[in-house]
């Protein structure tokens, strides 16, 4: 068999067996409660979607102890003080590049999500609509693009929103200017 035939055969196998997605290929270790289990899945998917972390902010995002990850803050769950959950993420000024995976919607107890001054791109995941406790969302000074992230209009607890200095385009939804949502506009 010559080298070209070998390469063609290898290429054909790759087409037949594509690389599985992150969730399909990974089974998380058991954790103390289902909320931390979901947080582990979400944070590992996010780490997988990060393309550069020049300052090593996510270098310790290994293993099941998500409350020890840099920039991840845990607290008792609002509905059960005996359950620990991820309540906040703060990766401001980290210089991280990558995107936000849909799995971040698994962080249902998240109250604070700050990732300003990085190089995240793409859009805000539709799964953010499940973040019913999200109080502060700051994704300013990144490379997000597309239309206005209307998913933010579905967040009933949101009091602070900063999406400035990205590449959003198109119309701003009129719903943003209704009295019940006007509190979101950050100047």
PDB file of C-alpha atoms in Angstrom:
ATOM      1  CA  UNK A   1       0.000   0.000   0.000  1.00  0.00           C
ATOM      2  CA  UNK A   2       1.463   3.357  -0.968  1.00  0.00           C
ATOM      3  CA  UNK A   3       1.363   6.434   1.248  1.00  0.00           C
ATOM      4  CA  UNK A   4      -1.376   8.200  -0.781  1.00  0.00           C
ATOM      5  CA  UNK A   5      -3.674   5.180  -0.459  1.00  0.00           C
ATOM      6  CA  UNK A   6      -3.023   5.078   3.263  1.00  0.00           C
ATOM      7  CA  UNK A   7      -3.878   8.777   3.654  1.00  0.00           C
ATOM      8  CA  UNK A   8      -7.032   8.398   1.555  1.00  0.00           C
ATOM      9  CA  UNK A   9      -8.146   5.449   3.707  1.00  0.00           C
ATOM     10  CA  UNK A  10      -7.490   7.398   6.912  1.00  0.00           C
ATOM     11  CA  UNK A  11      -9.406  10.409   5.558  1.00  0.00           C
ATOM     12  CA  UNK A  12     -12.344   8.161   4.620  1.00  0.00           C
ATOM     13  CA  UNK A  13     -12.466   6.777   8.173  1.00  0.00           C
ATOM     14  CA  UNK A  14     -12.546  10.291   9.610  1.00  0.00           C
ATOM     15  CA  UNK A  15     -15.529  11.126   7.421  1.00  0.00           C
ATOM     16  CA  UNK A  16     -17.363   7.998   8.535  1.00  0.00           C
ATOM     17  CA  UNK A  17     -16.667   8.549  12.238  1.00  0.00           C
ATOM     18  CA  UNK A  18     -16.815  12.265  12.980  1.00  0.00           C
ATOM     19  CA  UNK A  19     -15.574  13.568  16.323  1.00  0.00           C
ATOM     20  CA  UNK A  20     -18.364  13.388  18.934  1.00  0.00           C
ATOM     21  CA  UNK A  21     -19.579  16.554  20.626  1.00  0.00           C
ATOM     22  CA  UNK A  22     -18.236  17.415  24.063  1.00  0.00           C
ATOM     23  CA  UNK A  23     -21.299  16.131  25.920  1.00  0.00           C
ATOM     24  CA  UNK A  24     -21.428  12.883  23.961  1.00  0.00           C
ATOM     25  CA  UNK A  25     -17.798  12.100  24.712  1.00  0.00           C
ATOM     26  CA  UNK A  26     -17.636  13.005  28.381  1.00  0.00           C
ATOM     27  CA  UNK A  27     -19.176  11.463  31.461  1.00  0.00           C
ATOM     28  CA  UNK A  28     -18.844  13.714  34.532  1.00  0.00           C
ATOM     29  CA  UNK A  29     -17.798  12.358  37.915  1.00  0.00           C
ATOM     30  CA  UNK A  30     -20.447  12.139  40.656  1.00  0.00           C
ATOM     31  CA  UNK A  31     -20.867  15.379  42.599  1.00  0.00           C
ATOM     32  CA  UNK A  32     -22.588  16.233  45.923  1.00  0.00           C
ATOM     33  CA  UNK A  33     -25.800  17.490  44.299  1.00  0.00           C
ATOM     34  CA  UNK A  34     -27.426  17.744  40.844  1.00  0.00           C
ATOM     35  CA  UNK A  35     -26.861  21.503  40.638  1.00  0.00           C
ATOM     36  CA  UNK A  36     -23.105  21.133  41.022  1.00  0.00           C
ATOM     37  CA  UNK A  37     -23.258  18.239  38.557  1.00  0.00           C
ATOM     38  CA  UNK A  38     -24.926  20.570  36.019  1.00  0.00           C
ATOM     39  CA  UNK A  39     -22.395  23.298  36.825  1.00  0.00           C
ATOM     40  CA  UNK A  40     -19.556  20.882  36.150  1.00  0.00           C
ATOM     41  CA  UNK A  41     -21.068  19.954  32.763  1.00  0.00           C
ATOM     42  CA  UNK A  42     -21.623  23.630  31.878  1.00  0.00           C
ATOM     43  CA  UNK A  43     -18.149  24.795  32.916  1.00  0.00           C
ATOM     44  CA  UNK A  44     -16.371  21.925  31.192  1.00  0.00           C
ATOM     45  CA  UNK A  45     -18.318  22.638  27.988  1.00  0.00           C
ATOM     46  CA  UNK A  46     -17.322  26.298  28.295  1.00  0.00           C
ATOM     47  CA  UNK A  47     -13.673  25.414  28.874  1.00  0.00           C
ATOM     48  CA  UNK A  48     -13.903  23.261  25.744  1.00  0.00           C
ATOM     49  CA  UNK A  49     -15.248  26.307  23.814  1.00  0.00           C
ATOM     50  CA  UNK A  50     -12.384  28.560  24.955  1.00  0.00           C
ATOM     51  CA  UNK A  51      -9.772  28.967  22.253  1.00  0.00           C
ATOM     52  CA  UNK A  52      -7.230  31.060  24.184  1.00  0.00           C
ATOM     53  CA  UNK A  53      -6.652  31.871  27.843  1.00  0.00           C
ATOM     54  CA  UNK A  54      -3.342  33.782  27.865  1.00  0.00           C
ATOM     55  CA  UNK A  55      -3.496  34.586  31.584  1.00  0.00           C
ATOM     56  CA  UNK A  56      -4.470  31.067  32.684  1.00  0.00           C
ATOM     57  CA  UNK A  57      -7.761  32.014  34.337  1.00  0.00           C
ATOM     58  CA  UNK A  58      -9.266  28.615  33.497  1.00  0.00           C
ATOM     59  CA  UNK A  59      -6.100  26.593  34.072  1.00  0.00           C
ATOM     60  CA  UNK A  60      -7.531  25.129  37.294  1.00  0.00           C
ATOM     61  CA  UNK A  61     -10.924  24.280  35.744  1.00  0.00           C
ATOM     62  CA  UNK A  62     -10.226  20.570  36.152  1.00  0.00           C
ATOM     63  CA  UNK A  63     -11.995  18.021  38.278  1.00  0.00           C
ATOM     64  CA  UNK A  64     -15.341  18.164  40.025  1.00  0.00           C
ATOM     65  CA  UNK A  65     -14.584  20.900  42.629  1.00  0.00           C
ATOM     66  CA  UNK A  66     -16.231  23.663  40.576  1.00  0.00           C
ATOM     67  CA  UNK A  67     -16.443  25.985  43.588  1.00  0.00           C
ATOM     68  CA  UNK A  68     -12.623  26.125  43.559  1.00  0.00           C
ATOM     69  CA  UNK A  69     -12.396  27.190  39.910  1.00  0.00           C
ATOM     70  CA  UNK A  70     -10.953  30.671  39.368  1.00  0.00           C
ATOM     71  CA  UNK A  71     -13.759  33.169  38.772  1.00  0.00           C
ATOM     72  CA  UNK A  72     -16.531  30.801  39.902  1.00  0.00           C
ATOM     73  CA  UNK A  73     -18.372  31.659  43.110  1.00  0.00           C
ATOM     74  CA  UNK A  74     -20.624  29.307  45.030  1.00  0.00           C
ATOM     75  CA  UNK A  75     -23.271  29.988  47.652  1.00  0.00           C
ATOM     76  CA  UNK A  76     -26.214  28.247  49.265  1.00  0.00           C
ATOM     77  CA  UNK A  77     -29.126  27.812  46.860  1.00  0.00           C
ATOM     78  CA  UNK A  78     -31.854  30.428  47.367  1.00  0.00           C
ATOM     79  CA  UNK A  79     -34.516  27.738  47.744  1.00  0.00           C
ATOM     80  CA  UNK A  80     -32.490  25.362  49.954  1.00  0.00           C
ATOM     81  CA  UNK A  81     -29.643  26.630  52.167  1.00  0.00           C
ATOM     82  CA  UNK A  82     -28.305  23.074  52.510  1.00  0.00           C
ATOM     83  CA  UNK A  83     -27.506  22.837  48.797  1.00  0.00           C
ATOM     84  CA  UNK A  84     -24.409  24.550  47.405  1.00  0.00           C
ATOM     85  CA  UNK A  85     -24.676  25.952  43.903  1.00  0.00           C
ATOM     86  CA  UNK A  86     -22.783  28.186  41.469  1.00  0.00           C
ATOM     87  CA  UNK A  87     -24.115  31.694  42.093  1.00  0.00           C
ATOM     88  CA  UNK A  88     -21.625  33.854  40.198  1.00  0.00           C
ATOM     89  CA  UNK A  89     -19.012  33.943  37.465  1.00  0.00           C
ATOM     90  CA  UNK A  90     -16.530  36.818  37.185  1.00  0.00           C
ATOM     91  CA  UNK A  91     -13.896  36.570  34.476  1.00  0.00           C
ATOM     92  CA  UNK A  92     -13.526  40.306  33.800  1.00  0.00           C
ATOM     93  CA  UNK A  93     -10.318  41.439  32.080  1.00  0.00           C
ATOM     94  CA  UNK A  94      -9.045  37.880  31.576  1.00  0.00           C
ATOM     95  CA  UNK A  95      -8.168  38.206  27.868  1.00  0.00           C
ATOM     96  CA  UNK A  96     -10.038  34.969  27.097  1.00  0.00           C
ATOM     97  CA  UNK A  97     -11.111  34.095  23.541  1.00  0.00           C
ATOM     98  CA  UNK A  98     -13.850  31.668  22.619  1.00  0.00           C
ATOM     99  CA  UNK A  99     -17.615  31.374  22.636  1.00  0.00           C
ATOM    100  CA  UNK A 100     -20.415  30.716  25.104  1.00  0.00           C
ATOM    101  CA  UNK A 101     -21.893  27.215  24.794  1.00  0.00           C
ATOM    102  CA  UNK A 102     -25.584  26.410  25.246  1.00  0.00           C
ATOM    103  CA  UNK A 103     -24.676  24.321  28.317  1.00  0.00           C
ATOM    104  CA  UNK A 104     -24.272  27.550  30.320  1.00  0.00           C
ATOM    105  CA  UNK A 105     -28.066  27.478  30.607  1.00  0.00           C
ATOM    106  CA  UNK A 106     -27.567  24.646  33.117  1.00  0.00           C
ATOM    107  CA  UNK A 107     -26.368  27.235  35.661  1.00  0.00           C
ATOM    108  CA  UNK A 108     -29.949  27.909  36.770  1.00  0.00           C
ATOM    109  CA  UNK A 109     -28.959  29.496  40.119  1.00  0.00           C
ATOM    110  CA  UNK A 110     -26.571  31.997  38.538  1.00  0.00           C
ATOM    111  CA  UNK A 111     -27.140  35.557  39.795  1.00  0.00           C
ATOM    112  CA  UNK A 112     -24.031  37.275  38.413  1.00  0.00           C
ATOM    113  CA  UNK A 113     -22.297  36.744  35.063  1.00  0.00           C
ATOM    114  CA  UNK A 114     -19.422  39.150  34.362  1.00  0.00           C
ATOM    115  CA  UNK A 115     -17.102  38.523  31.432  1.00  0.00           C
ATOM    116  CA  UNK A 116     -16.285  42.054  30.289  1.00  0.00           C
ATOM    117  CA  UNK A 117     -13.048  42.955  28.524  1.00  0.00           C
ATOM    118  CA  UNK A 118     -12.305  39.606  26.908  1.00  0.00           C
ATOM    119  CA  UNK A 119     -12.463  38.369  23.310  1.00  0.00           C
ATOM    120  CA  UNK A 120     -15.594  36.209  23.396  1.00  0.00           C
ATOM    121  CA  UNK A 121     -17.415  36.018  20.082  1.00  0.00           C
ATOM    122  CA  UNK A 122     -20.599  34.594  18.626  1.00  0.00           C
ATOM    123  CA  UNK A 123     -23.924  35.248  20.322  1.00  0.00           C
ATOM    124  CA  UNK A 124     -25.435  34.898  23.758  1.00  0.00           C
ATOM    125  CA  UNK A 125     -26.870  31.383  24.048  1.00  0.00           C
ATOM    126  CA  UNK A 126     -30.645  30.995  23.802  1.00  0.00           C
ATOM    127  CA  UNK A 127     -30.347  28.785  26.893  1.00  0.00           C
ATOM    128  CA  UNK A 128     -29.710  31.945  28.946  1.00  0.00           C
ATOM    129  CA  UNK A 129     -33.504  32.276  28.982  1.00  0.00           C
ATOM    130  CA  UNK A 130     -33.472  29.630  31.743  1.00  0.00           C
ATOM    131  CA  UNK A 131     -31.326  31.799  34.030  1.00  0.00           C
ATOM    132  CA  UNK A 132     -34.340  33.017  36.018  1.00  0.00           C
ATOM    133  CA  UNK A 133     -32.221  34.347  38.929  1.00  0.00           C
ATOM    134  CA  UNK A 134     -29.681  36.267  36.823  1.00  0.00           C
ATOM    135  CA  UNK A 135     -29.432  39.735  38.364  1.00  0.00           C
ATOM    136  CA  UNK A 136     -26.329  41.156  36.634  1.00  0.00           C
ATOM    137  CA  UNK A 137     -25.137  40.418  33.092  1.00  0.00           C
ATOM    138  CA  UNK A 138     -22.018  42.190  31.842  1.00  0.00           C
ATOM    139  CA  UNK A 139     -20.638  41.008  28.506  1.00  0.00           C
ATOM    140  CA  UNK A 140     -19.309  44.435  27.462  1.00  0.00           C
ATOM    141  CA  UNK A 141     -16.089  44.938  25.532  1.00  0.00           C
ATOM    142  CA  UNK A 142     -16.029  41.586  23.724  1.00  0.00           C
ATOM    143  CA  UNK A 143     -16.558  40.520  20.101  1.00  0.00           C
ATOM    144  CA  UNK A 144     -20.179  39.319  20.258  1.00  0.00           C
ATOM    145  CA  UNK A 145     -22.081  39.920  17.038  1.00  0.00           C
ATOM    146  CA  UNK A 146     -25.429  39.514  15.356  1.00  0.00           C
ATOM    147  CA  UNK A 147     -28.721  41.104  16.239  1.00  0.00           C
ATOM    148  CA  UNK A 148     -29.541  42.487  19.668  1.00  0.00           C
ATOM    149  CA  UNK A 149     -29.441  39.532  22.113  1.00  0.00           C
ATOM    150  CA  UNK A 150     -33.189  39.424  22.751  1.00  0.00           C
ATOM    151  CA  UNK A 151     -32.687  36.550  25.204  1.00  0.00           C
ATOM    152  CA  UNK A 152     -31.941  39.247  27.806  1.00  0.00           C
ATOM    153  CA  UNK A 153     -35.577  40.367  27.611  1.00  0.00           C
ATOM    154  CA  UNK A 154     -36.618  36.957  29.020  1.00  0.00           C
ATOM    155  CA  UNK A 155     -34.673  37.335  32.269  1.00  0.00           C
ATOM    156  CA  UNK A 156     -37.156  38.296  34.998  1.00  0.00           C
ATOM    157  CA  UNK A 157     -34.568  39.093  37.708  1.00  0.00           C
ATOM    158  CA  UNK A 158     -32.148  41.088  35.537  1.00  0.00           C
ATOM    159  CA  UNK A 159     -31.429  44.539  36.994  1.00  0.00           C
ATOM    160  CA  UNK A 160     -28.073  45.354  35.385  1.00  0.00           C
ATOM    161  CA  UNK A 161     -27.224  44.774  31.719  1.00  0.00           C
ATOM    162  CA  UNK A 162     -24.099  45.928  29.923  1.00  0.00           C
ATOM    163  CA  UNK A 163     -23.643  44.783  26.321  1.00  0.00           C
ATOM    164  CA  UNK A 164     -21.706  47.835  25.099  1.00  0.00           C
ATOM    165  CA  UNK A 165     -18.624  47.657  22.898  1.00  0.00           C
ATOM    166  CA  UNK A 166     -19.491  44.528  20.946  1.00  0.00           C
ATOM    167  CA  UNK A 167     -20.459  44.094  17.292  1.00  0.00           C
ATOM    168  CA  UNK A 168     -24.228  43.829  17.659  1.00  0.00           C
ATOM    169  CA  UNK A 169     -26.214  45.315  14.796  1.00  0.00           C
ATOM    170  CA  UNK A 170     -29.789  45.815  13.694  1.00  0.00           C
ATOM    171  CA  UNK A 171     -32.741  47.193  15.569  1.00  0.00           C
ATOM    172  CA  UNK A 172     -32.997  47.473  19.311  1.00  0.00           C
ATOM    173  CA  UNK A 173     -36.250  45.816  20.427  1.00  0.00           C
ATOM    174  CA  UNK A 174     -38.891  48.290  21.593  1.00  0.00           C
ATOM    175  CA  UNK A 175     -39.515  45.972  24.576  1.00  0.00           C
ATOM    176  CA  UNK A 176     -36.229  47.220  26.029  1.00  0.00           C
ATOM    177  CA  UNK A 177     -37.806  50.645  26.505  1.00  0.00           C
ATOM    178  CA  UNK A 178     -40.964  49.529  28.273  1.00  0.00           C
ATOM    179  CA  UNK A 179     -41.150  50.707  31.894  1.00  0.00           C
ATOM    180  CA  UNK A 180     -40.698  47.168  33.241  1.00  0.00           C
ATOM    181  CA  UNK A 181     -37.485  46.685  31.221  1.00  0.00           C
ATOM    182  CA  UNK A 182     -36.135  50.251  31.212  1.00  0.00           C
ATOM    183  CA  UNK A 183     -34.204  49.412  34.393  1.00  0.00           C
ATOM    184  CA  UNK A 184     -31.868  47.324  32.226  1.00  0.00           C
ATOM    185  CA  UNK A 185     -30.407  50.135  30.132  1.00  0.00           C
ATOM    186  CA  UNK A 186     -26.886  50.866  31.312  1.00  0.00           C
ATOM    187  CA  UNK A 187     -25.428  54.240  30.356  1.00  0.00           C
TER     188      UNK A 187
END
